[in-house]
Coordinates of N, CA, C and O in Angstrom, one line a residue:
S653 N 2.8 -14.8 28.9 CA 4.0 -14.3 28.2 C 3.6 -13.5 27.1 O 2.5 -13.7 26.5
S654 N 4.3 -12.5 26.7 CA 4.0 -11.6 25.6 C 5.1 -11.6 24.6 O 6.2 -11.9 24.8
P655 N 4.7 -11.3 23.3 CA 5.7 -11.3 22.3 C 6.8 -10.3 22.5 O 6.6 -9.2 23.2
T656 N 8.0 -10.5 22.0 CA 9.1 -9.6 22.2 C 9.0 -8.4 21.3 O 9.5 -7.3 21.7
D657 N 8.4 -8.5 20.2 CA 8.3 -7.4 19.3 C 6.8 -7.1 19.0 O 6.0 -8.1 18.9
P658 N 6.3 -5.9 19.0 CA 4.9 -5.6 18.7 C 4.6 -6.0 17.2 O 5.5 -6.1 16.4
P659 N 3.4 -6.4 16.9 CA 3.1 -6.8 15.5 C 3.3 -5.6 14.5 O 3.2 -4.5 14.9
T660 N 3.7 -6.0 13.3 CA 3.9 -5.0 12.3 C 2.7 -4.9 11.4 O 1.9 -5.8 11.3
A661 N 2.6 -3.7 10.7 CA 1.5 -3.5 9.8 C 1.6 -4.3 8.5 O 0.6 -4.5 7.8
S662 N 2.8 -4.6 8.1 CA 3.0 -5.3 6.8 C 3.9 -6.5 7.1 O 4.7 -6.5 8.0
P663 N 3.8 -7.6 6.2 CA 4.7 -8.8 6.5 C 6.1 -8.4 6.3 O 6.5 -7.5 5.6
T664 N 6.9 -9.2 7.0 CA 8.4 -9.0 6.9 C 9.0 -10.3 6.4 O 8.4 -11.3 6.3
T665 N 10.2 -10.2 5.9 CA 10.9 -11.4 5.4 C 12.0 -11.8 6.4 O 12.9 -12.6 6.1
A666 N 11.9 -11.4 7.6 CA 12.8 -11.8 8.6 C 12.6 -13.3 9.0 O 11.7 -13.9 8.6
S667 N 13.6 -13.8 9.7 CA 13.6 -15.2 10.1 C 12.4 -15.5 11.0 O 11.9 -14.6 11.7
P668 N 11.9 -16.7 11.0 CA 10.7 -17.0 11.9 C 11.1 -16.8 13.4 O 12.3 -17.0 13.7
T669 N 10.1 -16.6 14.2 CA 10.4 -16.5 15.6 C 9.8 -17.7 16.3 O 9.1 -18.5 15.6
N670 N 10.1 -17.9 17.5 CA 9.6 -19.0 18.2 C 8.1 -18.8 18.7 O 7.5 -19.7 19.2
Q671 N 7.7 -17.5 18.6 CA 6.3 -17.2 19.0 C 5.3 -17.3 17.9 O 5.7 -17.0 16.7
P672 N 4.1 -17.7 18.1 CA 3.1 -17.7 17.1 C 2.7 -16.2 16.7 O 2.9 -15.3 17.4
T673 N 2.3 -16.1 15.4 CA 1.8 -14.8 15.0 C 0.5 -14.4 15.7 O -0.3 -15.3 16.0
L674 N 0.2 -13.1 15.9 CA -0.9 -12.7 16.7 C -2.2 -12.8 15.8 O -3.3 -13.0 16.2
S675 N -2.0 -12.5 14.5 CA -3.1 -12.5 13.6 C -2.6 -12.7 12.1 O -1.4 -12.4 11.8
P676 N -3.4 -13.4 11.3 CA -2.9 -13.6 9.9 C -2.9 -12.4 9.1 O -3.5 -11.4 9.5
T677 N -2.1 -12.4 8.0 CA -2.1 -11.3 7.1 C -3.4 -11.1 6.4 O -4.1 -12.1 6.2
N678 N -3.8 -9.9 6.0 CA -5.0 -9.7 5.4 C -5.0 -9.8 3.9 O -6.0 -10.0 3.2
S679 N -3.8 -9.8 3.2 CA -3.8 -9.8 1.8 C -3.3 -11.2 1.3 O -2.3 -11.7 1.9
P680 N -3.9 -11.8 0.3 CA -3.4 -13.0 -0.2 C -2.1 -12.9 -1.0 O -1.8 -11.8 -1.4
T681 N -1.4 -14.0 -1.2 CA -0.2 -13.9 -2.0 C -0.5 -13.6 -3.4 O -1.6 -14.1 -3.9
S682 N 0.4 -13.0 -4.1 CA 0.1 -12.6 -5.5 C 0.5 -13.7 -6.5 O 0.0 -13.7 -7.6
S683 N 1.3 -14.6 -6.1 CA 1.7 -15.8 -7.0 C 2.0 -17.0 -6.1 O 2.4 -16.8 -4.9
P684 N 1.9 -18.2 -6.7 CA 2.3 -19.4 -5.9 C 3.7 -19.4 -5.5 O 4.6 -18.8 -6.2
T685 N 4.0 -20.0 -4.4 CA 5.4 -20.0 -4.0 C 6.2 -21.1 -4.7 O 7.4 -20.9 -4.8
D686 N 5.7 -22.2 -5.1 CA 6.4 -23.2 -5.7 C 6.0 -23.3 -7.2 O 4.8 -23.3 -7.5
P687 N 7.0 -23.4 -8.1 CA 6.7 -23.6 -9.5 C 6.1 -24.9 -9.8 O 6.3 -25.9 -9.0
P688 N 5.3 -25.1 -10.8 CA 4.7 -26.4 -11.1 C 5.9 -27.4 -11.4 O 6.9 -27.1 -11.8
T689 N 5.6 -28.7 -11.2 CA 6.6 -29.7 -11.5 C 6.8 -29.8 -13.0 O 5.9 -29.6 -13.8
P690 N 8.0 -30.2 -13.4 CA 8.3 -30.3 -14.9 C 7.5 -31.4 -15.5 O 7.1 -32.4 -14.8
S691 N 7.4 -31.4 -16.8 CA 6.8 -32.5 -17.5 C 7.6 -33.8 -17.3 O 8.8 -33.8 -17.1
P692 N 6.9 -35.0 -17.4 CA 7.7 -36.2 -17.3 C 8.8 -36.3 -18.4 O 8.7 -35.8 -19.5
T693 N 9.9 -36.9 -18.0 CA 11.1 -36.9 -18.9 C 11.0 -38.1 -19.8 O 11.6 -38.1 -20.9
V694 N 10.3 -39.1 -19.4 CA 10.2 -40.3 -20.3 C 8.7 -40.5 -20.7 O 7.8 -40.5 -19.8
P695 N 8.4 -40.6 -22.0 CA 7.0 -40.8 -22.4 C 6.6 -42.2 -22.0 O 7.4 -43.1 -21.8
P696 N 5.3 -42.4 -21.8 CA 4.8 -43.7 -21.4 C 5.0 -44.7 -22.5 O 5.1 -44.4 -23.7
T697 N 5.1 -46.0 -22.1 CA 5.4 -47.0 -23.1 C 4.1 -47.3 -23.9 O 3.0 -47.1 -23.4
S698 N 4.3 -47.7 -25.2 CA 3.1 -48.0 -26.0 C 2.3 -49.2 -25.6 O 1.2 -49.3 -25.8
S699 N 3.1 -50.2 -25.0 CA 2.4 -51.4 -24.5 C 3.1 -51.8 -23.2 O 4.3 -51.8 -23.1
P700 N 2.3 -52.1 -22.2 CA 2.9 -52.5 -20.9 C 3.7 -53.8 -21.0 O 3.4 -54.6 -21.8
T701 N 4.7 -53.9 -20.2 CA 5.4 -55.2 -20.1 C 4.8 -56.0 -19.0 O 4.2 -55.6 -18.1
S702 N 5.1 -57.3 -19.1 CA 4.6 -58.2 -18.1 C 5.7 -59.0 -17.4 O 6.7 -59.3 -18.1
Q703 N 5.5 -59.4 -16.2 CA 6.5 -60.2 -15.5 C 6.4 -61.6 -15.8 O 7.2 -62.4 -15.4
Y704 N 5.3 -62.0 -16.5 CA 5.0 -63.4 -16.8 C 5.4 -63.7 -18.2 O 5.3 -62.9 -19.1
P705 N 5.7 -65.0 -18.5 CA 6.1 -65.4 -19.8 C 4.8 -65.3 -20.8 O 3.7 -65.4 -20.3
P706 N 5.1 -65.2 -22.1 CA 4.0 -65.1 -23.0 C 3.4 -66.5 -23.3 O 4.1 -67.5 -23.2
L707 N 2.2 -66.6 -23.7 CA 1.5 -67.8 -24.1 C 2.2 -68.3 -25.4 O 2.3 -67.5 -26.3
V708 N 2.5 -69.6 -25.4 CA 3.1 -70.2 -26.6 C 2.3 -71.4 -26.9 O 2.3 -72.3 -26.1
Y709 N 1.7 -71.5 -28.1 CA 1.1 -72.7 -28.5 C 2.0 -73.5 -29.5 O 2.1 -73.1 -30.6
D710 N 2.7 -74.5 -29.0 CA 3.6 -75.2 -29.8 C 3.5 -76.7 -29.7 O 4.4 -77.4 -30.1
Y711 N 2.4 -77.2 -29.2 CA 2.3 -78.6 -29.1 C 0.8 -79.0 -29.2 O -0.1 -78.4 -28.7
D712 N 0.6 -80.1 -30.0 CA -0.7 -80.7 -30.1 C -0.5 -82.1 -29.9 O 0.3 -82.7 -30.5
N713 N -1.2 -82.7 -28.9 CA -0.9 -84.1 -28.5 C -1.0 -85.1 -29.7 O -0.5 -86.2 -29.6
T714 N -1.7 -84.8 -30.7 CA -1.8 -85.7 -31.9 C -0.9 -85.3 -33.0 O -0.5 -86.1 -33.8
C715 N -0.5 -84.0 -33.0 CA 0.2 -83.4 -34.1 C -0.4 -83.8 -35.5 O 0.2 -83.7 -36.5
G716 N -1.7 -84.2 -35.4 CA -2.4 -84.4 -36.6 C -2.9 -83.1 -37.2 O -3.1 -82.9 -38.4
E717 N -3.0 -82.1 -36.3 CA -3.3 -80.7 -36.7 C -2.1 -79.9 -36.4 O -1.5 -80.0 -35.4
V718 N -1.8 -79.0 -37.3 CA -0.6 -78.2 -37.1 C -0.9 -76.9 -36.4 O -1.9 -76.2 -36.7
P719 N -0.2 -76.6 -35.3 CA -0.4 -75.4 -34.6 C -0.3 -74.2 -35.5 O 0.3 -74.3 -36.6
P720 N -0.8 -73.0 -35.0 CA -0.7 -71.8 -35.9 C 0.6 -71.4 -36.4 O 0.7 -70.8 -37.5
D721 N 1.7 -71.7 -35.7 CA 3.0 -71.3 -36.2 C 3.5 -72.2 -37.3 O 4.6 -72.1 -37.8
G722 N 2.8 -73.3 -37.6 CA 3.1 -74.1 -38.8 C 3.8 -75.4 -38.5 O 3.8 -76.3 -39.3
V723 N 4.3 -75.6 -37.3 CA 5.0 -76.9 -36.9 C 4.6 -77.3 -35.5 O 4.4 -76.5 -34.7
C724 N 4.7 -78.6 -35.3 CA 4.5 -79.1 -34.0 C 5.8 -79.2 -33.3 O 6.5 -80.2 -33.5
T725 N 6.2 -78.2 -32.6 CA 7.6 -78.1 -32.1 C 7.8 -78.6 -30.7 O 8.9 -79.0 -30.3
G726 N 6.8 -78.5 -29.9 CA 6.9 -78.9 -28.5 C 6.6 -80.3 -28.2 O 6.1 -81.0 -29.0
S727 N 7.0 -80.7 -27.0 CA 6.6 -82.1 -26.5 C 6.6 -82.0 -25.0 O 7.3 -81.2 -24.4
P728 N 5.8 -82.9 -24.4 CA 5.7 -82.8 -23.0 C 7.1 -83.2 -22.3 O 7.8 -84.0 -23.0
P729 N 7.4 -82.8 -21.2 CA 6.6 -81.9 -20.3 C 6.6 -80.5 -20.8 O 7.7 -79.9 -21.1
L730 N 5.4 -79.8 -20.9 CA 5.4 -78.5 -21.3 C 5.7 -77.5 -20.1 O 5.4 -77.8 -19.0
Q731 N 6.3 -76.4 -20.4 CA 6.7 -75.5 -19.4 C 5.6 -74.4 -19.2 O 4.6 -74.5 -19.8
Q732 N 5.9 -73.5 -18.2 CA 4.9 -72.5 -17.9 C 4.5 -71.7 -19.2 O 5.4 -71.3 -19.9
C733 N 3.2 -71.6 -19.4 CA 2.6 -70.8 -20.5 C 2.7 -71.5 -21.8 O 2.5 -70.9 -22.9
Q734 N 3.1 -72.8 -21.8 CA 3.1 -73.5 -23.1 C 1.8 -74.4 -23.2 O 1.3 -74.9 -22.2
G735 N 1.3 -74.6 -24.4 CA 0.1 -75.4 -24.6 C 0.2 -76.0 -26.0 O 1.1 -75.8 -26.7
D736 N -0.5 -76.9 -26.3 CA -1.8 -77.3 -25.7 C -1.6 -78.5 -24.7 O -1.0 -79.5 -25.1
C737 N -2.1 -78.4 -23.5 CA -2.1 -79.5 -22.6 C -3.5 -80.1 -22.5 O -4.5 -79.4 -22.7
D738 N -3.6 -81.4 -22.2 CA -4.8 -82.0 -22.0 C -5.0 -82.5 -20.5 O -6.1 -82.9 -20.1
G739 N -4.0 -82.4 -19.7 CA -4.0 -82.8 -18.3 C -2.7 -82.4 -17.7 O -1.8 -82.1 -18.3
N740 N -2.7 -82.5 -16.3 CA -1.5 -82.2 -15.6 C -0.3 -83.0 -16.0 O 0.8 -82.5 -15.9
G741 N -0.5 -84.2 -16.4 CA 0.7 -85.0 -16.9 C 1.4 -84.5 -18.1 O 2.5 -84.9 -18.3
D742 N 0.8 -83.6 -18.8 CA 1.5 -82.9 -20.0 C 2.4 -81.8 -19.5 O 3.1 -81.3 -20.3
C743 N 2.3 -81.4 -18.3 CA 3.0 -80.2 -17.7 C 4.2 -80.6 -16.9 O 4.2 -81.7 -16.3
A744 N 5.2 -79.7 -16.9 CA 6.4 -80.0 -16.1 C 6.0 -80.0 -14.6 O 5.0 -79.6 -14.2
Q745 N 6.9 -80.6 -13.8 CA 6.7 -80.8 -12.4 C 6.3 -79.5 -11.7 O 6.9 -78.4 -12.0
G746 N 5.2 -79.5 -10.9 CA 4.8 -78.3 -10.2 C 3.8 -77.4 -10.9 O 3.2 -76.5 -10.4
L747 N 3.6 -77.7 -12.2 CA 2.6 -76.9 -13.0 C 1.3 -77.7 -13.2 O 1.3 -78.9 -13.0
Y748 N 0.3 -77.1 -13.6 CA -1.0 -77.8 -13.8 C -1.5 -77.3 -15.1 O -1.2 -76.2 -15.6
C749 N -2.4 -78.1 -15.7 CA -3.0 -77.8 -17.0 C -4.3 -76.9 -16.8 O -5.2 -77.4 -16.2
F750 N -4.2 -75.6 -17.1 CA -5.3 -74.7 -16.9 C -6.3 -74.9 -18.1 O -5.9 -74.6 -19.2
Q751 N -7.4 -75.4 -17.8 CA -8.5 -75.7 -18.8 C -9.3 -74.4 -19.0 O -10.0 -74.0 -18.1
R752 N -9.1 -73.8 -20.1 CA -9.8 -72.6 -20.4 C -11.2 -72.8 -20.9 O -11.5 -73.8 -21.6
G753 N -12.2 -72.0 -20.6 CA -13.5 -72.0 -21.1 C -13.5 -71.4 -22.6 O -12.5 -70.8 -22.9
I754 N -14.5 -71.7 -23.3 CA -14.5 -71.3 -24.7 C -14.3 -69.8 -24.9 O -13.6 -69.3 -25.8
S755 N -14.9 -68.9 -24.0 CA -14.7 -67.5 -24.2 C -13.6 -66.9 -23.3 O -13.4 -65.7 -23.3
Q756 N -12.9 -67.7 -22.6 CA -11.9 -67.2 -21.7 C -10.5 -67.1 -22.4 O -10.1 -68.0 -23.1
T757 N -10.0 -65.9 -22.4 CA -8.7 -65.6 -23.1 C -7.5 -65.6 -22.2 O -6.4 -65.8 -22.7
S758 N -7.7 -65.2 -21.0 CA -6.5 -65.1 -20.1 C -6.1 -66.4 -19.4 O -7.0 -67.2 -19.2
V759 N -4.8 -66.5 -19.1 CA -4.3 -67.7 -18.4 C -3.5 -67.1 -17.2 O -2.7 -66.3 -17.4
P760 N -3.8 -67.6 -16.0 CA -3.1 -67.0 -14.8 C -1.6 -67.2 -15.0 O -1.2 -68.2 -15.4
F761 N -0.9 -66.2 -14.5 CA 0.6 -66.2 -14.5 C 1.2 -66.3 -15.9 O 2.3 -66.7 -16.1
C762 N 0.4 -65.9 -16.9 CA 0.9 -65.9 -18.3 C 0.5 -64.5 -18.9 O -0.5 -63.9 -18.5
S763 N 1.3 -64.1 -19.9 CA 0.9 -62.8 -20.6 C 0.5 -63.1 -22.0 O 0.8 -64.2 -22.6
G764 N -0.2 -62.2 -22.6 CA -0.6 -62.3 -24.0 C -1.9 -62.9 -24.1 O -2.6 -63.3 -23.2
T765 N -2.3 -63.1 -25.4 CA -3.6 -63.7 -25.7 C -3.4 -65.0 -26.5 O -2.5 -65.0 -27.4
P766 N -4.1 -66.0 -26.1 CA -3.9 -67.3 -26.8 C -4.2 -67.2 -28.3 O -5.1 -66.4 -28.6
P767 N -3.6 -68.0 -29.1 CA -4.0 -68.0 -30.5 C -5.4 -68.6 -30.7 O -5.9 -69.3 -29.8
E768 N -6.0 -68.2 -31.8 CA -7.3 -68.8 -32.0 C -7.3 -70.3 -32.0 O -6.3 -70.9 -32.5
P769 N -8.3 -71.0 -31.5 CA -8.3 -72.4 -31.6 C -8.4 -72.9 -33.0 O -8.8 -72.2 -33.9
L770 N -7.9 -74.1 -33.2 CA -8.0 -74.7 -34.6 C -9.5 -74.9 -34.9 O -10.3 -75.1 -34.1
V771 N -9.8 -75.0 -36.2 CA -11.1 -75.2 -36.7 C -11.7 -76.5 -36.2 O -11.0 -77.5 -36.3
G772 N -12.9 -76.4 -35.6 CA -13.5 -77.6 -35.1 C -12.9 -78.1 -33.8 O -13.3 -79.2 -33.3
D773 N -12.0 -77.4 -33.2 CA -11.4 -77.8 -31.9 C -11.8 -76.9 -30.8 O -12.2 -75.8 -31.0
N774 N -11.7 -77.4 -29.6 CA -12.0 -76.5 -28.4 C -10.8 -75.6 -28.2 O -9.7 -75.7 -28.8
D775 N -11.0 -74.6 -27.3 CA -9.9 -73.7 -27.0 C -8.7 -74.4 -26.5 O -8.9 -75.5 -25.9
K776 N -7.5 -73.9 -26.7 CA -6.3 -74.6 -26.3 C -6.1 -74.3 -24.8 O -6.4 -73.2 -24.3
D777 N -5.5 -75.2 -24.1 CA -5.2 -75.1 -22.7 C -3.7 -75.0 -22.4 O -2.9 -75.5 -23.2
Y778 N -3.3 -74.4 -21.3 CA -1.9 -74.1 -21.1 C -1.5 -74.5 -19.7 O -2.2 -74.4 -18.8
C779 N -0.2 -74.9 -19.6 CA 0.4 -75.2 -18.3 C 0.8 -73.9 -17.6 O 1.3 -73.0 -18.2
T780 N 0.4 -73.9 -16.4 CA 0.7 -72.7 -15.6 C 0.9 -73.0 -14.1 O 0.7 -74.2 -13.7
I781 N 1.1 -72.0 -13.3 CA 1.3 -72.2 -11.9 C -0.1 -72.4 -11.2 O -1.0 -71.7 -11.5
P782 N -0.2 -73.4 -10.4 CA -1.5 -73.7 -9.8 C -1.8 -72.6 -8.8 O -0.9 -72.0 -8.2
P783 N -3.1 -72.3 -8.5 CA -3.4 -71.3 -7.5 C -3.0 -71.8 -6.1 O -3.0 -73.0 -5.9
L784 N -2.8 -70.9 -5.2 CA -2.5 -71.2 -3.9 C -3.8 -71.8 -3.2 O -4.9 -71.4 -3.5
P785 N -3.6 -72.9 -2.4 CA -4.7 -73.4 -1.7 C -5.3 -72.4 -0.7 O -4.6 -71.5 -0.3
P786 N -6.5 -72.6 -0.2 CA -7.0 -71.7 0.8 C -6.2 -71.8 2.1 O -5.5 -72.8 2.3
P787 N -6.3 -70.8 3.0 CA -5.6 -70.9 4.3 C -6.0 -72.1 5.0 O -7.1 -72.6 5.0
G788 N -4.9 -72.7 5.7 CA -5.2 -73.9 6.5 C -4.8 -75.2 5.7 O -4.7 -76.2 6.3
Y789 N -4.6 -75.1 4.4 CA -4.1 -76.2 3.6 C -2.6 -76.1 3.4 O -2.1 -75.0 3.3
L790 N -2.0 -77.2 3.3 CA -0.5 -77.2 3.0 C -0.3 -76.6 1.7 O -0.9 -76.8 0.7
A791 N 0.7 -75.7 1.6 CA 1.1 -75.0 0.4 C 2.6 -75.0 0.3 O 3.3 -74.4 1.2
Y792 N 3.2 -75.6 -0.7 CA 4.6 -75.6 -0.9 C 5.0 -74.4 -1.7 O 4.8 -74.3 -2.9
V793 N 5.4 -73.3 -1.0 CA 5.6 -72.0 -1.7 C 7.1 -71.6 -1.7 O 7.4 -70.6 -2.3
Y794 N 8.0 -72.3 -1.0 CA 9.4 -71.9 -0.9 C 10.3 -73.1 -0.8 O 10.0 -74.0 -0.1
D795 N 11.4 -73.0 -1.4 CA 12.5 -74.0 -1.3 C 13.8 -73.3 -1.5 O 14.0 -72.8 -2.6
D796 N 14.7 -73.4 -0.6 CA 16.0 -72.8 -0.8 C 17.1 -73.9 -1.1 O 18.3 -73.6 -1.2
S797 N 16.7 -75.2 -1.2 CA 17.7 -76.2 -1.4 C 18.2 -76.3 -2.9 O 19.3 -76.8 -3.1
G798 N 17.4 -75.8 -3.8 CA 17.8 -75.8 -5.2 C 17.5 -77.2 -5.9 O 17.7 -77.3 -7.1
T799 N 17.0 -78.2 -5.1 CA 16.8 -79.5 -5.7 C 15.3 -79.7 -5.9 O 15.0 -80.5 -6.8
A800 N 14.5 -79.1 -5.2 CA 13.0 -79.3 -5.3 C 12.4 -78.2 -6.2 O 13.2 -77.3 -6.6
F801 N 11.1 -78.2 -6.4 CA 10.5 -77.3 -7.3 C 9.4 -76.5 -6.6 O 8.6 -77.1 -5.9
S802 N 9.4 -75.2 -6.7 CA 8.3 -74.4 -6.2 C 8.1 -73.3 -7.2 O 9.0 -72.6 -7.6
N803 N 6.8 -73.1 -7.5 CA 6.4 -72.0 -8.5 C 6.2 -70.7 -7.9 O 6.1 -69.7 -8.7
Y804 N 6.1 -70.6 -6.6 CA 5.7 -69.3 -6.1 C 7.0 -68.5 -5.7 O 7.9 -69.0 -5.1
D805 N 7.0 -67.3 -6.1 CA 8.1 -66.4 -5.8 C 8.0 -65.8 -4.4 O 7.7 -64.7 -4.2
K806 N 8.2 -66.7 -3.4 CA 8.0 -66.3 -2.0 C 9.2 -66.6 -1.2 O 9.9 -67.6 -1.5
T807 N 9.5 -65.8 -0.3 CA 10.6 -66.0 0.6 C 10.1 -65.9 2.0 O 9.0 -65.3 2.3
P808 N 10.9 -66.4 3.0 CA 10.5 -66.3 4.4 C 10.3 -64.8 4.8 O 10.9 -64.0 4.2
P809 N 9.5 -64.6 5.8 CA 8.8 -65.5 6.7 C 7.6 -66.1 6.0 O 6.8 -65.5 5.3
L810 N 7.5 -67.4 6.3 CA 6.4 -68.2 5.8 C 5.2 -68.2 6.7 O 5.4 -68.2 8.0
L811 N 4.0 -68.2 6.2 CA 2.8 -68.2 7.0 C 2.4 -69.6 7.4 O 3.0 -70.6 7.0
E812 N 1.3 -69.7 8.2 CA 0.8 -71.0 8.7 C 0.5 -71.9 7.5 O -0.1 -71.5 6.6
C813 N 1.0 -73.1 7.6 CA 0.8 -74.2 6.7 C 1.6 -74.0 5.4 O 1.4 -74.7 4.4
E814 N 2.5 -73.0 5.3 CA 3.3 -72.8 4.1 C 4.7 -73.5 4.4 O 5.2 -73.5 5.5
G815 N 5.3 -74.0 3.3 CA 6.6 -74.7 3.5 C 7.3 -74.5 2.2 O 6.8 -73.9 1.2
D816 N 8.5 -74.8 2.2 CA 9.3 -75.7 3.0 C 10.1 -74.8 3.9 O 10.9 -74.0 3.5
C817 N 10.0 -75.0 5.2 CA 10.8 -74.3 6.2 C 11.9 -75.2 6.6 O 11.8 -76.5 6.7
D818 N 13.1 -74.6 7.0 CA 14.2 -75.4 7.5 C 14.4 -75.2 9.0 O 15.2 -75.9 9.6
G819 N 13.8 -74.2 9.5 CA 13.9 -73.8 10.9 C 12.9 -72.8 11.3 O 12.2 -72.2 10.4
D820 N 12.8 -72.5 12.6 CA 11.8 -71.5 13.1 C 12.0 -70.1 12.5 O 11.1 -69.3 12.4
T821 N 13.3 -69.8 12.1 CA 13.5 -68.5 11.6 C 12.9 -68.3 10.2 O 12.8 -67.2 9.7
D822 N 12.5 -69.4 9.5 CA 11.8 -69.3 8.2 C 10.3 -68.9 8.4 O 9.7 -68.7 7.4
C823 N 9.8 -69.0 9.6 CA 8.4 -68.8 9.9 C 8.1 -67.5 10.4 O 8.9 -66.8 11.1
A824 N 6.9 -67.0 10.1 CA 6.4 -65.7 10.6 C 6.0 -65.7 12.1 O 5.5 -66.7 12.6
G825 N 6.3 -64.6 12.7 CA 5.9 -64.4 14.1 C 6.3 -65.6 15.0 O 7.5 -66.0 15.1
D826 N 5.4 -66.1 15.8 CA 5.6 -67.2 16.8 C 5.5 -68.6 16.2 O 5.5 -69.6 16.9
L827 N 5.2 -68.7 14.9 CA 5.1 -70.0 14.3 C 6.3 -70.8 14.4 O 7.4 -70.3 14.4
K828 N 6.2 -72.1 14.4 CA 7.3 -73.0 14.5 C 7.4 -73.9 13.3 O 6.4 -74.2 12.7
C829 N 8.6 -74.2 12.8 CA 8.8 -75.1 11.7 C 8.6 -76.5 12.1 O 9.4 -77.0 12.9
Y830 N 7.6 -77.2 11.5 CA 7.4 -78.6 11.9 C 8.2 -79.4 10.9 O 7.9 -79.4 9.7
Q831 N 9.1 -80.2 11.5 CA 9.9 -81.1 10.7 C 9.2 -82.4 10.6 O 9.1 -83.1 11.6
R832 N 8.8 -82.8 9.4 CA 8.0 -84.1 9.3 C 8.8 -85.1 8.5 O 9.7 -84.8 7.8
A833 N 8.4 -86.3 8.7 CA 9.0 -87.4 8.0 C 8.1 -87.8 6.8 O 6.9 -88.2 7.0
G834 N 8.6 -87.7 5.6 CA 7.8 -88.1 4.4 C 6.5 -87.3 4.3 O 6.6 -86.1 4.3
L835 N 5.4 -88.0 4.2 CA 4.1 -87.3 4.0 C 3.3 -87.2 5.2 O 2.1 -87.1 5.2
E836 N 4.0 -87.3 6.4 CA 3.3 -87.2 7.7 C 2.5 -85.9 7.7 O 2.8 -84.9 7.2
A837 N 1.3 -86.0 8.4 CA 0.4 -84.9 8.5 C 1.0 -83.8 9.3 O 1.8 -84.1 10.3
V838 N 0.7 -82.5 9.0 CA 1.2 -81.4 9.8 C 0.1 -80.9 10.7 O -1.0 -80.6 10.2
P839 N 0.3 -80.9 12.0 CA -0.8 -80.5 12.9 C -1.4 -79.1 12.6 O -0.6 -78.2 12.3
G840 N -2.7 -79.1 12.5 CA -3.4 -77.8 12.2 C -3.5 -77.5 10.8 O -4.1 -76.5 10.4
C841 N -3.0 -78.3 9.9 CA -3.1 -78.1 8.4 C -3.8 -79.3 7.8 O -3.7 -80.4 8.2
L842 N -4.5 -79.0 6.7 CA -5.1 -80.0 5.9 C -4.3 -80.5 4.8 O -3.5 -79.9 4.3

């Protein structure tokens, strides 16, 4: 097949044809075709925001020493990102006491920097969301009943060994929801 029109010596502004061009033009364009994008309309924030609650030190189990804010205001059970906790029993249901090392400043699932420890005291520890167990271990990551407690912001489909499912539609792929009685073992999960 041959083109319907012979090639021209200079480019045209006519509508494109269905046929490919026989040869590229020899001269480059004199200016870009698209103008640069405009400057951002909103300046960046001076400090980033966090989706997690800030660390709050408002409890000392002895209250013999006053926390940095001047009063011993909290009492167990401590909520997410509250401290000082000495064990999981000081934390609300579903949370655990994250024991920080002396030089460790961050606490998982919490924002901000912990206050300096009291003189002569170890670093303060905070209640937070426990880490997910490794694959193959039971993990309570979802509950739609409103009566139980789950710290993980997860919705179906649930993966293998994750719960609480109410039916097969809550499970990913071909997984089935195993309805157990009490603390009965779940086949294939630890």
